[in-house]
CSV table of C-alpha atoms in Angstrom, one decimal:
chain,number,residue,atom,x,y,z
A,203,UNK,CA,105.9,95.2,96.2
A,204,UNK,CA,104.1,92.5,98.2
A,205,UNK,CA,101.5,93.7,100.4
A,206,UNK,CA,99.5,97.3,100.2
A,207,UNK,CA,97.9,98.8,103.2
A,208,UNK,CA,94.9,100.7,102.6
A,209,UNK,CA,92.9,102.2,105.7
A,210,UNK,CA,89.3,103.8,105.3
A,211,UNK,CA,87.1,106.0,105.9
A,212,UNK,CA,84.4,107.1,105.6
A,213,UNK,CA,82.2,105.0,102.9
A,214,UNK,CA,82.1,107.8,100.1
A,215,UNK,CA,85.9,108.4,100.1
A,216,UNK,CA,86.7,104.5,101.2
A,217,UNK,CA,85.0,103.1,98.0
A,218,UNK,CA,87.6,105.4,95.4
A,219,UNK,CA,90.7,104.8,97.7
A,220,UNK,CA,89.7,101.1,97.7
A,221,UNK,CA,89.2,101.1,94.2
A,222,UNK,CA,92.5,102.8,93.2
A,223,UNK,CA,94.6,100.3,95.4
A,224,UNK,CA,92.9,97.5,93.5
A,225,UNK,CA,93.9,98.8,90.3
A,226,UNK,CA,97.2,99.2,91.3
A,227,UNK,CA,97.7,96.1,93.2
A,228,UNK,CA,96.4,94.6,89.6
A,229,UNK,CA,99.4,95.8,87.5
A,230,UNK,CA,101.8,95.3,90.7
A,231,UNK,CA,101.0,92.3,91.4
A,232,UNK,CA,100.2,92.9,95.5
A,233,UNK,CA,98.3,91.5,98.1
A,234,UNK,CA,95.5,94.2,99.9
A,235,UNK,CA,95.0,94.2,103.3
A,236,UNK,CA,92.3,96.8,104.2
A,237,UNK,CA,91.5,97.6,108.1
A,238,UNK,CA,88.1,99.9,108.9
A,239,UNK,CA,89.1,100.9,112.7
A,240,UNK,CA,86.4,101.8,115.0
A,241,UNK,CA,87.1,103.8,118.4
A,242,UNK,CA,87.0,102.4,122.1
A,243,UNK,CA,84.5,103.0,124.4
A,244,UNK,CA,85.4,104.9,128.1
A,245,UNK,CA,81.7,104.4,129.2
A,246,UNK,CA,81.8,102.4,132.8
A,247,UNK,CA,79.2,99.4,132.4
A,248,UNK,CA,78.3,100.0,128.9
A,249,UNK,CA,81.3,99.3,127.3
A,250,UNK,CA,80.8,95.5,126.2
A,251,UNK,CA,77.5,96.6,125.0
A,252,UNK,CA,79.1,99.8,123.1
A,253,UNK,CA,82.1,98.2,122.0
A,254,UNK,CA,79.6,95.3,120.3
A,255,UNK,CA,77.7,97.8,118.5
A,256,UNK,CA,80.8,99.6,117.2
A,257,UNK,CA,82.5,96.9,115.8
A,258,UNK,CA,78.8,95.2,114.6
A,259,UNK,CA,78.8,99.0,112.3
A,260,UNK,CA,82.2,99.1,111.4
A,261,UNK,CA,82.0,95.7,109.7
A,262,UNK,CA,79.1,96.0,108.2
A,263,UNK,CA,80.0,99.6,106.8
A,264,UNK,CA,83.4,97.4,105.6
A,265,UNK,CA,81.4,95.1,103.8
A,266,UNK,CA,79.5,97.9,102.0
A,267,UNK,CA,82.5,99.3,100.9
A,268,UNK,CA,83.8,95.7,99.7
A,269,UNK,CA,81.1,94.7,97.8
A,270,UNK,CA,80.6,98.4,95.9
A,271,UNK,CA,84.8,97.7,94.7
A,272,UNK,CA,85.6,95.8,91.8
A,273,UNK,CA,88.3,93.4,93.3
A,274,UNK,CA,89.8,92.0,89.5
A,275,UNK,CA,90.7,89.0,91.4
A,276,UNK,CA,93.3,90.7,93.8
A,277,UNK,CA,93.3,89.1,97.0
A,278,UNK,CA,91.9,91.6,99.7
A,279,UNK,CA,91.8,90.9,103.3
A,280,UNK,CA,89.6,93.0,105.5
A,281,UNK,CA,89.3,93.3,109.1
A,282,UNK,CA,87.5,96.1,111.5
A,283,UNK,CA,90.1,97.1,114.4
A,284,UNK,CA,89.3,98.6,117.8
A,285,UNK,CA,91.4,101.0,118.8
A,286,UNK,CA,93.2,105.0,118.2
A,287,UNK,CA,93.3,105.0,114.4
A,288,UNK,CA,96.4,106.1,113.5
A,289,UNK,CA,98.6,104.1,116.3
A,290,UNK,CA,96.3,101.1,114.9
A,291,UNK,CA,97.6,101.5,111.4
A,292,UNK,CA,101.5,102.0,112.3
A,293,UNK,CA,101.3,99.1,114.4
A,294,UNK,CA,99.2,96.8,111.9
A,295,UNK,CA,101.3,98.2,109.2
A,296,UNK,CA,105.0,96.7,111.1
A,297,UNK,CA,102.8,93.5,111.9
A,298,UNK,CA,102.0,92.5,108.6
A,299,UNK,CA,105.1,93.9,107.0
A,300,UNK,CA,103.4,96.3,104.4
A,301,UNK,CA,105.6,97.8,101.5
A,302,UNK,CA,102.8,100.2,100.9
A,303,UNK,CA,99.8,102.6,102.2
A,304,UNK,CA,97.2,103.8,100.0
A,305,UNK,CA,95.0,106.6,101.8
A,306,UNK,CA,92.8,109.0,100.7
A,307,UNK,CA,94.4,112.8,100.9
A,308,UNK,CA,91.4,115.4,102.0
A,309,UNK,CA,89.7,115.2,105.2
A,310,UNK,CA,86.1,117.2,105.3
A,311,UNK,CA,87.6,120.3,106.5
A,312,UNK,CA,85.9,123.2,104.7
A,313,UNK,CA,89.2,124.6,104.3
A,314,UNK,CA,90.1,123.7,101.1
A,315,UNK,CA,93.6,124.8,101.6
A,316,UNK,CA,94.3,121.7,103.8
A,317,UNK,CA,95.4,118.4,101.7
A,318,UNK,CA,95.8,116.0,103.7
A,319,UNK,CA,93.4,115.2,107.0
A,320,UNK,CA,94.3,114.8,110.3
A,321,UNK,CA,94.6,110.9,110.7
A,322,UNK,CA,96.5,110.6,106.8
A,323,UNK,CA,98.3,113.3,108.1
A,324,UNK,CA,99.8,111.6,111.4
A,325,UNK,CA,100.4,108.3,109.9
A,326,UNK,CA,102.6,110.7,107.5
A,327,UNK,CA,104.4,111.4,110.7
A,328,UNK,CA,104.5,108.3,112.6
A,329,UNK,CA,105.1,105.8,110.0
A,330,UNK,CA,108.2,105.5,107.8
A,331,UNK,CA,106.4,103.4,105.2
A,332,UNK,CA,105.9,105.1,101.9
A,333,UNK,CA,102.4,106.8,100.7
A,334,UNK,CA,100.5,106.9,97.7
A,335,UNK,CA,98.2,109.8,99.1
A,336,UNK,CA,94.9,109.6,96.8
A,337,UNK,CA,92.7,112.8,96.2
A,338,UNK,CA,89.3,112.5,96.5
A,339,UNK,CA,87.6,111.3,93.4
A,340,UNK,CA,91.0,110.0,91.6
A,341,UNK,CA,90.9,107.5,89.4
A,342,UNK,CA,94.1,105.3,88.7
A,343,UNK,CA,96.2,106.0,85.9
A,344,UNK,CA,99.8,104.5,85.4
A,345,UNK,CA,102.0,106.9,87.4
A,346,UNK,CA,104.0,109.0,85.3
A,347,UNK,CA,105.5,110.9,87.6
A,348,UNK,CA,106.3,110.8,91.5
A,349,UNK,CA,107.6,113.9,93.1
A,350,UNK,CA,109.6,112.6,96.4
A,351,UNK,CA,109.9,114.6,99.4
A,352,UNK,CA,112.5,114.2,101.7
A,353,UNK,CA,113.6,116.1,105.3
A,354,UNK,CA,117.2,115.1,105.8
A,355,UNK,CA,117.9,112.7,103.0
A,356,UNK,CA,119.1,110.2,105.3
A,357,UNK,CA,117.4,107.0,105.2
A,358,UNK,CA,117.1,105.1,107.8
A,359,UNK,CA,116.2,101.6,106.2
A,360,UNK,CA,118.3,99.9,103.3
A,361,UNK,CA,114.9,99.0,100.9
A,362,UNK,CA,112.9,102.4,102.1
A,363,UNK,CA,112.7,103.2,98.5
A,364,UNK,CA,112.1,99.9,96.9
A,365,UNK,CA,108.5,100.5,96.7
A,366,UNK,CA,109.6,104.1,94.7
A,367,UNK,CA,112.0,101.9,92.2
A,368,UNK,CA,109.1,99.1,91.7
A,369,UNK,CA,107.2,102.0,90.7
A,370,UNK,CA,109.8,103.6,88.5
A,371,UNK,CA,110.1,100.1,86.9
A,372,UNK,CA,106.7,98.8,86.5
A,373,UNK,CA,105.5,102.1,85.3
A,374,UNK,CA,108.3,103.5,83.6
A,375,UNK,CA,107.4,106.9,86.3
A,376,UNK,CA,109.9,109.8,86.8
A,377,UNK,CA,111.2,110.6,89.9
A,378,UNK,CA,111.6,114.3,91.3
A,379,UNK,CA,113.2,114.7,94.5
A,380,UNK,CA,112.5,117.7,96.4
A,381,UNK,CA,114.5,118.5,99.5
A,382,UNK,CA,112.5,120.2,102.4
């Protein structure tokens, strides 16, 4: 596992989610790439003027989140992104060829019966990259076990699961395949 893609939020959630990919980009030995995106504007005229302020909060909320993280020397690279959230990740994911997403799990639904939000839960659906879903508030802890989920069972990509063996390997993690 070489590269770990971990898209954020907002700052409260961002900071744990950040914090747990470093961790485990610290025993896995991976590189962090970790893209805050912000929305385009569709106001006529003030669009370059919107669009600056936008990206001038984004980055600066990023950079808040960055500096509250405690990196352990794992090499972290950052950028705020203009553009629909989740098609930015699935497309920036295939771009930089990322064996990984870390996200955070809940949105801030007060229906607690909902895990995972609405933009963790479309990249669930429109990427084919495996997810280490994070609750809110989780710290890391060697994975023991990994319950994996599958539709059809058919896999459409030769090294899919390499991510799930590095994790079998590295932590020693048992694997539970359940068959929806």
């Amino acid at each position: 596992m070489k590269t770990i893609l971990v898209p954020l939020g907002n700052s409260e959630k961002a900071i744990n989610t950040l914090q747990y990919a470093v961790d485990f980009a610290s025993i896995a030995g991976a590189k962090i790439y970790v893209i805050q995106v912000y929305g385009a504007t569709k106001v006529a005229g003030a669009i370059k003027k919107m669009d600056a302020i936008l990206e001038a909060d984004s980055k600066e909320e990023l950079n808040y989140i960055l500096s509250q993280v405690d990196s352990k020397n794992i090499k972290i690279v950052a950028k705020s992104v203009k553009g629909q959230i989740a098609d930015s990740i699935s497309r920036i994911a295939k771009q930089l060829e990322v064996d990984l997403i870390i996200a955070s799990a809940k949105n801030s639904s007060a229906d607690s019966s909902i895990y995972l939000g609405p933009i963790t839960g479309s990249i669930v659906k429109q990427t084919e990259l495996p997810m280490l879903v994070i609750p809110k508030g989780f710290k890391f802890n060697p994975i023991n076990k990994v319950l994996l989920g599958l539709r059809s069972g058919i896999l459409k990509h030769a090294h899919v699961l390499d991510p799930l063996y590095i994790l079998k390997e590295t932590f020693k993690t048992k694997v539970c395949l359940l068959h929806v």
